[in-house]
Amino acid sequence: MFGGDASRSLLDAAELSVHRPCFAQRRSEEVLLDFLGLAHRYGLQPLEDSTSEFLRTVLHTQNVCLVFDVASLYGLSTLSAACCSYMDRHAPDVLSSEGFLMLSKTALLTVVTRDSFAASEKEIFLALSRWSRHHGEGPETQEVMSSVRLPLMTLTEMLNVVRPSGLVSPDDLLDAIKTRSESRNMDLNYRGMLIPEENIATMKFGAQVVKGELKSALLDGDTQNYDLDHGFSRHPIEEDGRAGIQVKLGQPSIVNHIRLLLWDRDSRSYSYYIEVSMDELDWVRVVDHSKFLCRSWQNLFFTPRVCRYVRIVGTHNTVNKVFHLVAFECMFTSRSYTLDNGLLVPSENVATVAACASVVEGVSRSRNALLNGDTRNYDWDSGYTCHQLGSGAIVIQLAQPFSISSMRLLLWDCDERSYSYYIEVSTNQQQWTKVVDRTRTACRSWQTLKFDRHPASFIRIVGTHNTANEVFHCVHFECPAQVDSDAVEESPGSNPGSNPNPDPSDPASQSRPQRPNRSLNQMPSLPSSSSHH
C-alpha cells in the first residue's frame, strides 16, 4: 500500500506535529498511534518499527498509559516493555495521571500486578478506587481491587482508608490483617524498584553505609587504591554475629546479584554471609559462605529479593579477627545463572587470574603459569607447574566456592612420557573429597574430566607416577572444562601435539604445533630457578 519513502514521510510529519505547542501534543500523539494502527493492520513493518521506536523516546507520565494500551492491543512487546519500565520508575506520577483512568482492565492489571511497580500500596489502592468509579463499579471492580496487596498496608491504612471505601469485603480485610500479623516481614510480597544491570549501591541512587568502621570507603567506586591502612571498610569478627557492615539502599529494590571485593593485598582468605531486610528486624540470608574460604572478588547470585537493607557479616579471617571489605555492588541482572545448594554453577572457566584464582602450592618459573591460558608456549624449561612425586601437590584456590562437575588439564607432552594422578576438592583446605582417580591409568597431554557435582574452593592435583622421572608436570588447568576449546585430548602412543584420529575439517586437529623430539636425558624436572607457592 505504502512504499518505504511514504512510510518515512508519514513518520516525519508525525514527529513534527509532536514538537508543536503542548495544547496540540495530545492530538499529535493520537495521530502517531493512528499511524501505528494502520502500519500494524496493513503489515507495514518499517513504519510500525520506526513509529514504535520514536514513541519510546517521547514517553512521559501523561501519555505512557495510552501508548501502553495500544502497544498491548497490537502485541508490540518491545514498546510494551519500554512503557512498563517507564511506569515502574515513575509509578506515583503515573497513578495520579488522567491516562491511568483510561487504561483497559487488561492493561491496568498488567501494570499494577508487577513486583517492580514501585508505589506504596495506599497509592495503588486509591488509584484503583478512582479507576473503578470512573468505569462504573461492577463485576470488574472486585478483580481489579484484588490486585492490591493489602497485607503491605499498615493497620491504620486498612481501617481508615480501605474499610470506608466499601470496595473490599470485610472477610478479605480480616484475612489481610491476619496475614500481616502472622507472617514474617520478609515473607510479604513486597514491591521494589527494578533497575537492571546497574549498581544501585551508589550515592547516585541514595545508598549509604549505616553500620561498620571506615564507612566512606565502601561505596566510593575505587577498587584500585587500597592498602593496609586505607581504602576499605571493616568490622571486628565476633562469634555472636552482631557486628557487620550494613548498607541502606536508596529505596526498596529488587536485587539478585551482589559483588564484593575482599581485601586481597596478601594471601589471606575470609568467610562471611550476607542477609537482606526491609525493616532491619527480619533478616533473610541470601548468601552463606561462612563455612568456605574466599578471597578477592566475589560474584554472588541468588533468587530475586525485594530489600532496603543489606548486611555483610564476616565470620573468619585466616590472619586476624577483622573482616575487611573494599567494595560492594548490588544490582538486578537478567543474565542466566544456575545455583546448586546456593553455590554458583559456572559455565565459564573460573580458574583464571582474571577470575582471581591462584596457585597456592606447586613449583614453576612464573607465578600462576598454570592459569594464564597459554597452552602453546611451553618447553623443557618453562611453561609448566610441577611437584615432586610422593611430596606435595599442585593446589589451586578459586576466588569463591563453586559447584563444579568437570575440569581439564594439559599434562606436559613434549615427549612420549605418561603420568598417573588423582584430584581432590575442598572448601576449606581441611576436608578433601577425591573426584578423579587416574592412579592406575597411563595418561598424557589433554585430560577432560567429568564427575558428579561437588562444592569446591580448592583443587588439589596429586601426581603418582611419571614414566620418565620423579616429577609431575602440568601445563594448564581449567574448571569447568571448556568444551569449545581447540585442544585435543591425547592417549599414550599418539604423536605429541596431534590427534590420534584427526578430522581434516576440524581446525582443532591442525592447531597444535609439532613438538621437537628430545632424548630422555633432557627431560624436565623441578625448575632450578622457580616460584614456590
PDB file of N, CA and C in Angstrom, residues 309-384:
ATOM      1  N   TYR A 309      17.735  -3.058  52.989  1.00  0.00           N
ATOM      2  CA  TYR A 309      18.994  -3.134  53.736  1.00  0.00           C
ATOM      3  C   TYR A 309      19.749  -4.404  53.353  1.00  0.00           C
ATOM      4  N   VAL A 310      21.071  -4.296  53.289  1.00  0.00           N
ATOM      5  CA  VAL A 310      21.942  -5.438  53.028  1.00  0.00           C
ATOM      6  C   VAL A 310      23.016  -5.454  54.104  1.00  0.00           C
ATOM      7  N   ARG A 311      23.225  -6.631  54.719  1.00  0.00           N
ATOM      8  CA  ARG A 311      24.194  -6.766  55.803  1.00  0.00           C
ATOM      9  C   ARG A 311      25.217  -7.840  55.437  1.00  0.00           C
ATOM     10  N   ILE A 312      26.513  -7.450  55.472  1.00  0.00           N
ATOM     11  CA  ILE A 312      27.606  -8.397  55.209  1.00  0.00           C
ATOM     12  C   ILE A 312      28.307  -8.666  56.540  1.00  0.00           C
ATOM     13  N   VAL A 313      28.341  -9.923  56.940  1.00  0.00           N
ATOM     14  CA  VAL A 313      28.914 -10.291  58.236  1.00  0.00           C
ATOM     15  C   VAL A 313      30.087 -11.249  58.018  1.00  0.00           C
ATOM     16  N   GLY A 314      31.283 -10.794  58.349  1.00  0.00           N
ATOM     17  CA  GLY A 314      32.453 -11.656  58.271  1.00  0.00           C
ATOM     18  C   GLY A 314      32.520 -12.601  59.451  1.00  0.00           C
ATOM     19  N   THR A 315      32.853 -13.866  59.188  1.00  0.00           N
ATOM     20  CA  THR A 315      32.925 -14.867  60.257  1.00  0.00           C
ATOM     21  C   THR A 315      34.322 -15.416  60.468  1.00  0.00           C
ATOM     22  N   HIS A 316      35.243 -15.159  59.510  1.00  0.00           N
ATOM     23  CA  HIS A 316      36.588 -15.712  59.663  1.00  0.00           C
ATOM     24  C   HIS A 316      37.570 -14.944  58.784  1.00  0.00           C
ATOM     25  N   ASN A 317      38.768 -14.794  59.295  1.00  0.00           N
ATOM     26  CA  ASN A 317      39.892 -14.229  58.556  1.00  0.00           C
ATOM     27  C   ASN A 317      41.096 -15.101  58.901  1.00  0.00           C
ATOM     28  N   THR A 318      41.805 -15.618  57.924  1.00  0.00           N
ATOM     29  CA  THR A 318      42.904 -16.542  58.198  1.00  0.00           C
ATOM     30  C   THR A 318      44.107 -15.865  58.835  1.00  0.00           C
ATOM     31  N   VAL A 319      44.090 -14.521  58.939  1.00  0.00           N
ATOM     32  CA  VAL A 319      45.218 -13.786  59.504  1.00  0.00           C
ATOM     33  C   VAL A 319      44.900 -13.175  60.864  1.00  0.00           C
ATOM     34  N   ASN A 320      43.742 -12.532  60.987  1.00  0.00           N
ATOM     35  CA  ASN A 320      43.391 -11.896  62.262  1.00  0.00           C
ATOM     36  C   ASN A 320      41.877 -11.932  62.474  1.00  0.00           C
ATOM     37  N   LYS A 321      41.386 -11.119  63.403  1.00  0.00           N
ATOM     38  CA  LYS A 321      39.977 -11.156  63.778  1.00  0.00           C
ATOM     39  C   LYS A 321      39.207  -9.943  63.246  1.00  0.00           C
ATOM     40  N   VAL A 322      39.577  -9.485  62.061  1.00  0.00           N
ATOM     41  CA  VAL A 322      38.896  -8.332  61.456  1.00  0.00           C
ATOM     42  C   VAL A 322      38.477  -8.697  60.033  1.00  0.00           C
ATOM     43  N   PHE A 323      37.268  -8.282  59.647  1.00  0.00           N
ATOM     44  CA  PHE A 323      36.763  -8.509  58.284  1.00  0.00           C
ATOM     45  C   PHE A 323      36.918  -7.214  57.506  1.00  0.00           C
ATOM     46  N   HIS A 324      37.591  -7.282  56.355  1.00  0.00           N
ATOM     47  CA  HIS A 324      37.892  -6.097  55.551  1.00  0.00           C
ATOM     48  C   HIS A 324      37.182  -6.190  54.196  1.00  0.00           C
ATOM     49  N   LEU A 325      36.434  -5.164  53.859  1.00  0.00           N
ATOM     50  CA  LEU A 325      35.680  -5.138  52.609  1.00  0.00           C
ATOM     51  C   LEU A 325      36.023  -3.863  51.841  1.00  0.00           C
ATOM     52  N   VAL A 326      36.532  -4.025  50.618  1.00  0.00           N
ATOM     53  CA  VAL A 326      36.984  -2.888  49.821  1.00  0.00           C
ATOM     54  C   VAL A 326      35.858  -2.286  49.004  1.00  0.00           C
ATOM     55  N   ALA A 327      35.002  -3.120  48.425  1.00  0.00           N
ATOM     56  CA  ALA A 327      33.941  -2.614  47.548  1.00  0.00           C
ATOM     57  C   ALA A 327      32.700  -3.481  47.665  1.00  0.00           C
ATOM     58  N   PHE A 328      31.548  -2.853  47.440  1.00  0.00           N
ATOM     59  CA  PHE A 328      30.256  -3.534  47.490  1.00  0.00           C
ATOM     60  C   PHE A 328      29.402  -3.033  46.326  1.00  0.00           C
ATOM     61  N   GLU A 329      28.856  -3.962  45.550  1.00  0.00           N
ATOM     62  CA  GLU A 329      27.957  -3.630  44.453  1.00  0.00           C
ATOM     63  C   GLU A 329      26.712  -4.501  44.563  1.00  0.00           C
ATOM     64  N   CYS A 330      25.576  -3.923  44.190  1.00  0.00           N
ATOM     65  CA  CYS A 330      24.298  -4.605  44.352  1.00  0.00           C
ATOM     66  C   CYS A 330      23.420  -4.247  43.159  1.00  0.00           C
ATOM     67  N   MET A 331      22.791  -5.244  42.547  1.00  0.00           N
ATOM     68  CA  MET A 331      22.003  -4.953  41.349  1.00  0.00           C
ATOM     69  C   MET A 331      21.048  -6.097  41.041  1.00  0.00           C
ATOM     70  N   PHE A 332      20.224  -5.867  40.005  1.00  0.00           N
ATOM     71  CA  PHE A 332      19.425  -6.937  39.415  1.00  0.00           C
ATOM     72  C   PHE A 332      20.008  -7.237  38.046  1.00  0.00           C
ATOM     73  N   THR A 333      20.224  -8.516  37.766  1.00  0.00           N
ATOM     74  CA  THR A 333      20.747  -8.897  36.463  1.00  0.00           C
ATOM     75  C   THR A 333      19.799  -9.875  35.782  1.00  0.00           C
ATOM     76  N   SER A 334      19.693  -9.735  34.467  1.00  0.00           N
ATOM     77  CA  SER A 334      18.892 -10.663  33.670  1.00  0.00           C
ATOM     78  C   SER A 334      19.742 -11.801  33.125  1.00  0.00           C
ATOM     79  N   ARG A 335      21.044 -11.775  33.412  1.00  0.00           N
ATOM     80  CA  ARG A 335      21.913 -12.849  32.941  1.00  0.00           C
ATOM     81  C   ARG A 335      21.475 -14.184  33.547  1.00  0.00           C
ATOM     82  N   SER A 336      21.536 -15.226  32.755  1.00  0.00           N
ATOM     83  CA  SER A 336      21.138 -16.536  33.261  1.00  0.00           C
ATOM     84  C   SER A 336      22.224 -17.082  34.181  1.00  0.00           C
ATOM     85  N   TYR A 337      21.817 -17.774  35.206  1.00  0.00           N
ATOM     86  CA  TYR A 337      22.753 -18.407  36.137  1.00  0.00           C
ATOM     87  C   TYR A 337      22.075 -19.619  36.758  1.00  0.00           C
ATOM     88  N   THR A 338      22.889 -20.564  37.200  1.00  0.00           N
ATOM     89  CA  THR A 338      22.389 -21.784  37.824  1.00  0.00           C
ATOM     90  C   THR A 338      22.992 -21.904  39.216  1.00  0.00           C
ATOM     91  N   LEU A 339      22.149 -22.212  40.196  1.00  0.00           N
ATOM     92  CA  LEU A 339      22.605 -22.389  41.570  1.00  0.00           C
ATOM     93  C   LEU A 339      22.398 -23.844  41.997  1.00  0.00           C
ATOM     94  N   ASP A 340      23.335 -24.346  42.767  1.00  0.00           N
ATOM     95  CA  ASP A 340      23.245 -25.692  43.337  1.00  0.00           C
ATOM     96  C   ASP A 340      23.503 -25.578  44.831  1.00  0.00           C
ATOM     97  N   ASN A 341      22.449 -25.719  45.629  1.00  0.00           N
ATOM     98  CA  ASN A 341      22.561 -25.533  47.083  1.00  0.00           C
ATOM     99  C   ASN A 341      23.181 -24.179  47.419  1.00  0.00           C
ATOM    100  N   GLY A 342      22.777 -23.163  46.695  1.00  0.00           N
ATOM    101  CA  GLY A 342      23.226 -21.806  46.963  1.00  0.00           C
ATOM    102  C   GLY A 342      24.542 -21.431  46.321  1.00  0.00           C
ATOM    103  N   LEU A 343      25.238 -22.389  45.698  1.00  0.00           N
ATOM    104  CA  LEU A 343      26.523 -22.103  45.050  1.00  0.00           C
ATOM    105  C   LEU A 343      26.341 -21.983  43.540  1.00  0.00           C
ATOM    106  N   LEU A 344      27.084 -21.060  42.954  1.00  0.00           N
ATOM    107  CA  LEU A 344      27.013 -20.837  41.516  1.00  0.00           C
ATOM    108  C   LEU A 344      27.611 -22.027  40.772  1.00  0.00           C
ATOM    109  N   VAL A 345      26.905 -22.477  39.743  1.00  0.00           N
ATOM    110  CA  VAL A 345      27.428 -23.494  38.833  1.00  0.00           C
ATOM    111  C   VAL A 345      28.002 -22.754  37.632  1.00  0.00           C
ATOM    112  N   PRO A 346      29.326 -22.630  37.538  1.00  0.00           N
ATOM    113  CA  PRO A 346      29.905 -21.787  36.488  1.00  0.00           C
ATOM    114  C   PRO A 346      29.832 -22.462  35.121  1.00  0.00           C
ATOM    115  N   SER A 347      29.688 -21.647  34.087  1.00  0.00           N
ATOM    116  CA  SER A 347      29.753 -22.152  32.715  1.00  0.00           C
ATOM    117  C   SER A 347      31.077 -21.768  32.067  1.00  0.00           C
ATOM    118  N   GLU A 348      31.678 -20.664  32.522  1.00  0.00           N
ATOM    119  CA  GLU A 348      32.967 -20.235  32.006  1.00  0.00           C
ATOM    120  C   GLU A 348      34.071 -20.645  32.983  1.00  0.00           C
ATOM    121  N   ASN A 349      35.283 -20.703  32.475  1.00  0.00           N
ATOM    122  CA  ASN A 349      36.425 -21.100  33.283  1.00  0.00           C
ATOM    123  C   ASN A 349      36.657 -20.105  34.421  1.00  0.00           C
ATOM    124  N   VAL A 350      36.576 -20.579  35.660  1.00  0.00           N
ATOM    125  CA  VAL A 350      36.803 -19.709  36.820  1.00  0.00           C
ATOM    126  C   VAL A 350      38.205 -19.885  37.398  1.00  0.00           C
ATOM    127  N   ALA A 351      38.975 -20.790  36.823  1.00  0.00           N
ATOM    128  CA  ALA A 351      40.356 -20.989  37.277  1.00  0.00           C
ATOM    129  C   ALA A 351      41.302 -20.144  36.423  1.00  0.00           C
ATOM    130  N   THR A 352      41.110 -18.837  36.485  1.00  0.00           N
ATOM    131  CA  THR A 352      41.945 -17.898  35.737  1.00  0.00           C
ATOM    132  C   THR A 352      42.394 -16.784  36.673  1.00  0.00           C
ATOM    133  N   VAL A 353      43.462 -16.109  36.282  1.00  0.00           N
ATOM    134  CA  VAL A 353      43.930 -14.967  37.065  1.00  0.00           C
ATOM    135  C   VAL A 353      42.874 -13.863  37.046  1.00  0.00           C
ATOM    136  N   ALA A 354      42.214 -13.673  35.902  1.00  0.00           N
ATOM    137  CA  ALA A 354      41.170 -12.645  35.796  1.00  0.00           C
ATOM    138  C   ALA A 354      40.017 -12.926  36.746  1.00  0.00           C
ATOM    139  N   ALA A 355      39.734 -14.199  37.012  1.00  0.00           N
ATOM    140  CA  ALA A 355      38.674 -14.574  37.945  1.00  0.00           C
ATOM    141  C   ALA A 355      39.188 -14.674  39.371  1.00  0.00           C
ATOM    142  N   CYS A 356      40.417 -14.187  39.614  1.00  0.00           N
ATOM    143  CA  CYS A 356      41.030 -14.116  40.951  1.00  0.00           C
ATOM    144  C   CYS A 356      41.393 -15.474  41.526  1.00  0.00           C
ATOM    145  N   ALA A 357      41.544 -16.486  40.677  1.00  0.00           N
ATOM    146  CA  ALA A 357      42.081 -17.769  41.137  1.00  0.00           C
ATOM    147  C   ALA A 357      43.600 -17.657  41.246  1.00  0.00           C
ATOM    148  N   SER A 358      44.200 -18.541  42.029  1.00  0.00           N
ATOM    149  CA  SER A 358      45.659 -18.510  42.188  1.00  0.00           C
ATOM    150  C   SER A 358      46.174 -19.900  42.519  1.00  0.00           C
ATOM    151  N   VAL A 359      47.451 -20.130  42.193  1.00  0.00           N
ATOM    152  CA  VAL A 359      48.124 -21.378  42.559  1.00  0.00           C
ATOM    153  C   VAL A 359      48.769 -21.170  43.920  1.00  0.00           C
ATOM    154  N   VAL A 360      48.338 -21.931  44.914  1.00  0.00           N
ATOM    155  CA  VAL A 360      48.834 -21.736  46.278  1.00  0.00           C
ATOM    156  C   VAL A 360      49.848 -22.794  46.692  1.00  0.00           C
ATOM    157  N   GLU A 361      49.998 -23.842  45.862  1.00  0.00           N
ATOM    158  CA  GLU A 361      51.033 -24.838  46.130  1.00  0.00           C
ATOM    159  C   GLU A 361      51.474 -25.434  44.804  1.00  0.00           C
ATOM    160  N   GLY A 362      52.786 -25.595  44.649  1.00  0.00           N
ATOM    161  CA  GLY A 362      53.351 -26.085  43.403  1.00  0.00           C
ATOM    162  C   GLY A 362      54.584 -25.274  43.048  1.00  0.00           C
ATOM    163  N   VAL A 363      55.336 -25.737  42.076  1.00  0.00           N
ATOM    164  CA  VAL A 363      56.590 -25.090  41.699  1.00  0.00           C
ATOM    165  C   VAL A 363      56.536 -24.728  40.222  1.00  0.00           C
ATOM    166  N   SER A 364      56.913 -23.483  39.902  1.00  0.00           N
ATOM    167  CA  SER A 364      57.001 -23.072  38.498  1.00  0.00           C
ATOM    168  C   SER A 364      57.925 -21.870  38.389  1.00  0.00           C
ATOM    169  N   ARG A 365      58.379 -21.586  37.170  1.00  0.00           N
ATOM    170  CA  ARG A 365      59.264 -20.449  36.967  1.00  0.00           C
ATOM    171  C   ARG A 365      58.511 -19.124  37.029  1.00  0.00           C
ATOM    172  N   SER A 366      57.206 -19.136  36.746  1.00  0.00           N
ATOM    173  CA  SER A 366      56.413 -17.901  36.817  1.00  0.00           C
ATOM    174  C   SER A 366      55.128 -18.181  37.567  1.00  0.00           C
ATOM    175  N   ARG A 367      54.758 -17.257  38.425  1.00  0.00           N
ATOM    176  CA  ARG A 367      53.573 -17.425  39.264  1.00  0.00           C
ATOM    177  C   ARG A 367      52.321 -17.554  38.404  1.00  0.00           C
ATOM    178  N   ASN A 368      51.477 -18.505  38.757  1.00  0.00           N
ATOM    179  CA  ASN A 368      50.201 -18.728  38.090  1.00  0.00           C
ATOM    180  C   ASN A 368      50.340 -19.086  36.615  1.00  0.00           C
ATOM    181  N   ALA A 369      51.494 -19.674  36.221  1.00  0.00           N
ATOM    182  CA  ALA A 369      51.643 -20.140  34.841  1.00  0.00           C
ATOM    183  C   ALA A 369      50.562 -21.157  34.485  1.00  0.00           C
ATOM    184  N   LEU A 370      50.102 -21.878  35.493  1.00  0.00           N
ATOM    185  CA  LEU A 370      49.084 -22.904  35.276  1.00  0.00           C
ATOM    186  C   LEU A 370      47.748 -22.311  34.831  1.00  0.00           C
ATOM    187  N   LEU A 371      47.509 -21.036  35.169  1.00  0.00           N
ATOM    188  CA  LEU A 371      46.189 -20.428  34.985  1.00  0.00           C
ATOM    189  C   LEU A 371      46.180 -19.310  33.952  1.00  0.00           C
ATOM    190  N   ASN A 372      47.295 -19.101  33.265  1.00  0.00           N
ATOM    191  CA  ASN A 372      47.355 -17.948  32.361  1.00  0.00           C
ATOM    192  C   ASN A 372      46.758 -18.204  30.985  1.00  0.00           C
ATOM    193  N   GLY A 373      46.275 -19.407  30.731  1.00  0.00           N
ATOM    194  CA  GLY A 373      45.600 -19.701  29.476  1.00  0.00           C
ATOM    195  C   GLY A 373      46.528 -20.028  28.321  1.00  0.00           C
ATOM    196  N   ASP A 374      47.841 -20.005  28.529  1.00  0.00           N
ATOM    197  CA  ASP A 374      48.794 -20.276  27.453  1.00  0.00           C
ATOM    198  C   ASP A 374      49.022 -21.784  27.348  1.00  0.00           C
ATOM    199  N   THR A 375      48.491 -22.395  26.299  1.00  0.00           N
ATOM    200  CA  THR A 375      48.633 -23.842  26.104  1.00  0.00           C
ATOM    201  C   THR A 375      49.559 -24.172  24.939  1.00  0.00           C
ATOM    202  N   ARG A 376      50.337 -23.198  24.471  1.00  0.00           N
ATOM    203  CA  ARG A 376      51.226 -23.426  23.327  1.00  0.00           C
ATOM    204  C   ARG A 376      52.696 -23.173  23.654  1.00  0.00           C
ATOM    205  N   ASN A 377      52.956 -22.191  24.484  1.00  0.00           N
ATOM    206  CA  ASN A 377      54.336 -21.778  24.730  1.00  0.00           C
ATOM    207  C   ASN A 377      54.895 -22.429  25.992  1.00  0.00           C
ATOM    208  N   TYR A 378      55.261 -23.690  25.864  1.00  0.00           N
ATOM    209  CA  TYR A 378      55.917 -24.394  26.964  1.00  0.00           C
ATOM    210  C   TYR A 378      56.967 -25.330  26.373  1.00  0.00           C
ATOM    211  N   ASP A 379      58.004 -25.581  27.138  1.00  0.00           N
ATOM    212  CA  ASP A 379      59.083 -26.435  26.651  1.00  0.00           C
ATOM    213  C   ASP A 379      59.694 -27.181  27.831  1.00  0.00           C
ATOM    214  N   TRP A 380      60.983 -27.540  27.720  1.00  0.00           N
ATOM    215  CA  TRP A 380      61.639 -28.334  28.752  1.00  0.00           C
ATOM    216  C   TRP A 380      61.972 -27.516  29.991  1.00  0.00           C
ATOM    217  N   ASP A 381      61.989 -26.205  29.855  1.00  0.00           N
ATOM    218  CA  ASP A 381      62.440 -25.362  30.962  1.00  0.00           C
ATOM    219  C   ASP A 381      61.343 -24.519  31.600  1.00  0.00           C
ATOM    220  N   SER A 382      60.273 -24.241  30.894  1.00  0.00           N
ATOM    221  CA  SER A 382      59.289 -23.287  31.419  1.00  0.00           C
ATOM    222  C   SER A 382      57.898 -23.588  30.866  1.00  0.00           C
ATOM    223  N   GLY A 383      56.917 -22.886  31.432  1.00  0.00           N
ATOM    224  CA  GLY A 383      55.544 -23.003  30.955  1.00  0.00           C
ATOM    225  C   GLY A 383      54.728 -24.058  31.665  1.00  0.00           C
ATOM    226  N   TYR A 384      55.250 -24.644  32.748  1.00  0.00           N
ATOM    227  CA  TYR A 384      54.512 -25.667  33.466  1.00  0.00           C
ATOM    228  C   TYR A 384      54.665 -25.461  34.981  1.00  0.00           C
TER     229      TYR A 384
END
